[in-house]
Amino acid sequence: MISKKAFFLLLLLIACKQPRSNAPELKAIAINNILTAMTDIMIHDITNPPLAARFFAYSCLAGYEVVAQHDTAFKSMYQKLNGYPDIKKPDSITGYSYQLAALLAIMETAKKLQPSGSLVGAYQQHFLDSCKRVGYDDALIKNSLRYAGTISKQILAWAKADGYNKISNYPRYTPVNKEGCWYPTPPAFLQAVEPWFKTVRSFTLDSATQFIPPPPVAFSTSRDAAFYKMLDALYKERIHQDPAHTAIAGFWDCNPFAVQDNGHLQVGLKKISPGAHWLGITGIACLKTQKGFNQSLQIHTMVAVGLMDAFICCWDEKFRSNRIRPETAIRKYIDPGWEPLLQTPPFPEYLSGHSVISATSATILTHFFGDHFSYTDSVEVSYGLHPRSFTSFQQAAVEAGISRFYGGIHFMDAIDNGRAQGLKVGQWVVDKVALPAHSE
């Protein structure tokens, strides 16, 4: 479930052994490790990207609320996020470490949200065992866990009211079998993912349609039409592909639905969600700048909140415009044998989800780290991908968007208009929550 390297990093979180009355300060890397464990479990569960963002956001908010109750530099999300409750601090609990409680609140929340919650529980037990080995006593751990449980319970009650649990009662989505509309694609021909995600309560948005984009280029099979020209551009990109474009597409693939045909058996490939990739980038930035535990958790939480709202906006448009994927169109109108470089994800084409969530995340991260923050993205080294270096978050976001064109799965208007929507969502989140960009 989690690599030995990541597990042993947990043993280095605490600088020295100290008694319960003076618990040592935890390091920001602990947050990275927990989110990595959550990602591993989401891969196990084949969690779809919008739902993964939901898991990350509520879990991070539980941990952040504990910090906000103990550090005046960080404010509660009460009256900032839609319907957010006035989280009650359990003053009757004493003898705890609030930073340990914050980490445990993340895990307690993830245990209840993720389908394989038992795996989160196993990770939590390994984590607590490591805490004991470096000097945390049983009473402090018990009290921290109690504190975490009271916060997590309140966050989970709020999460339950967001409407996601009603989605299973909605009518099953039926693809529209007509020209220009989305239809399931090979090799697995999966059904549409989260067609009703727009109905879930957002964190900051006034509505799912708040940043509605321009309509997509109109479908047409005429060779002189703008749509056909976009189709032809994608076809030629794949036929005459630059190796550099191939590398970029692979780096940003992040498709948890990818499968491989092995004879009569289809095997799922292990890939993280795009949101998990951007949270990994968040961790890299926090560690590079040596952000303290509290601000690191704040930044991760705000990126997770932005991811959720970005997916709500994007998915609202996907199932409104319901546009055909390039793979379906090119095979039908140009070349029956054409295949995209990347496997086509199971939902409509317009907008590009990567473009939206990458622009949103980059905008939030730029708020905290500046316009010219250089870093090396090594998030998916464990998945066999070589690191790539960037001079800014927005440079990375632009590359993430264009990777979908190189991969043969998105038209350019979906990429350009997706980026425009993502920039608006990101700035809205920053402004709505009134985040300070201070340094610890």
Coordinates of N, CA and C in Angstrom, one line a residue, residues 175-183 219 322 324 332-333:
P175 N -25.7 7.5 -22.9 CA -25.1 8.3 -24.0 C -26.0 8.6 -25.1
V176 N -25.9 9.8 -25.7 CA -26.7 10.2 -26.8 C -26.0 9.8 -28.1
N177 N -26.6 8.8 -28.8 CA -26.0 8.2 -29.9 C -26.4 9.0 -31.2
K178 N -25.7 10.2 -31.3 CA -25.9 11.0 -32.5 C -24.6 11.7 -32.8
E179 N -24.5 12.2 -34.0 CA -23.3 12.9 -34.5 C -23.0 14.1 -33.5
G180 N -21.7 14.1 -33.2 CA -21.1 15.2 -32.4 C -21.2 15.0 -30.9
C181 N -21.9 14.0 -30.5 CA -22.1 13.7 -29.0 C -21.1 12.6 -28.5
W182 N -20.8 12.7 -27.2 CA -19.9 11.8 -26.6 C -20.5 10.4 -26.6
Y183 N -19.6 9.4 -26.8 CA -20.0 8.0 -26.7 C -18.8 7.2 -26.1
F219 N -19.9 21.3 -33.9 CA -19.6 20.1 -34.7 C -20.0 20.2 -36.1
N322 N -21.5 18.0 -23.9 CA -21.6 16.6 -24.3 C -20.9 16.3 -25.6
I324 N -18.3 15.1 -28.5 CA -17.6 13.9 -29.0 C -16.1 13.9 -28.7
K332 N -14.3 7.8 -37.2 CA -15.5 7.8 -38.0 C -15.3 8.6 -39.3
Y333 N -14.6 9.7 -39.2 CA -14.6 10.7 -40.3 C -13.3 10.8 -41.1

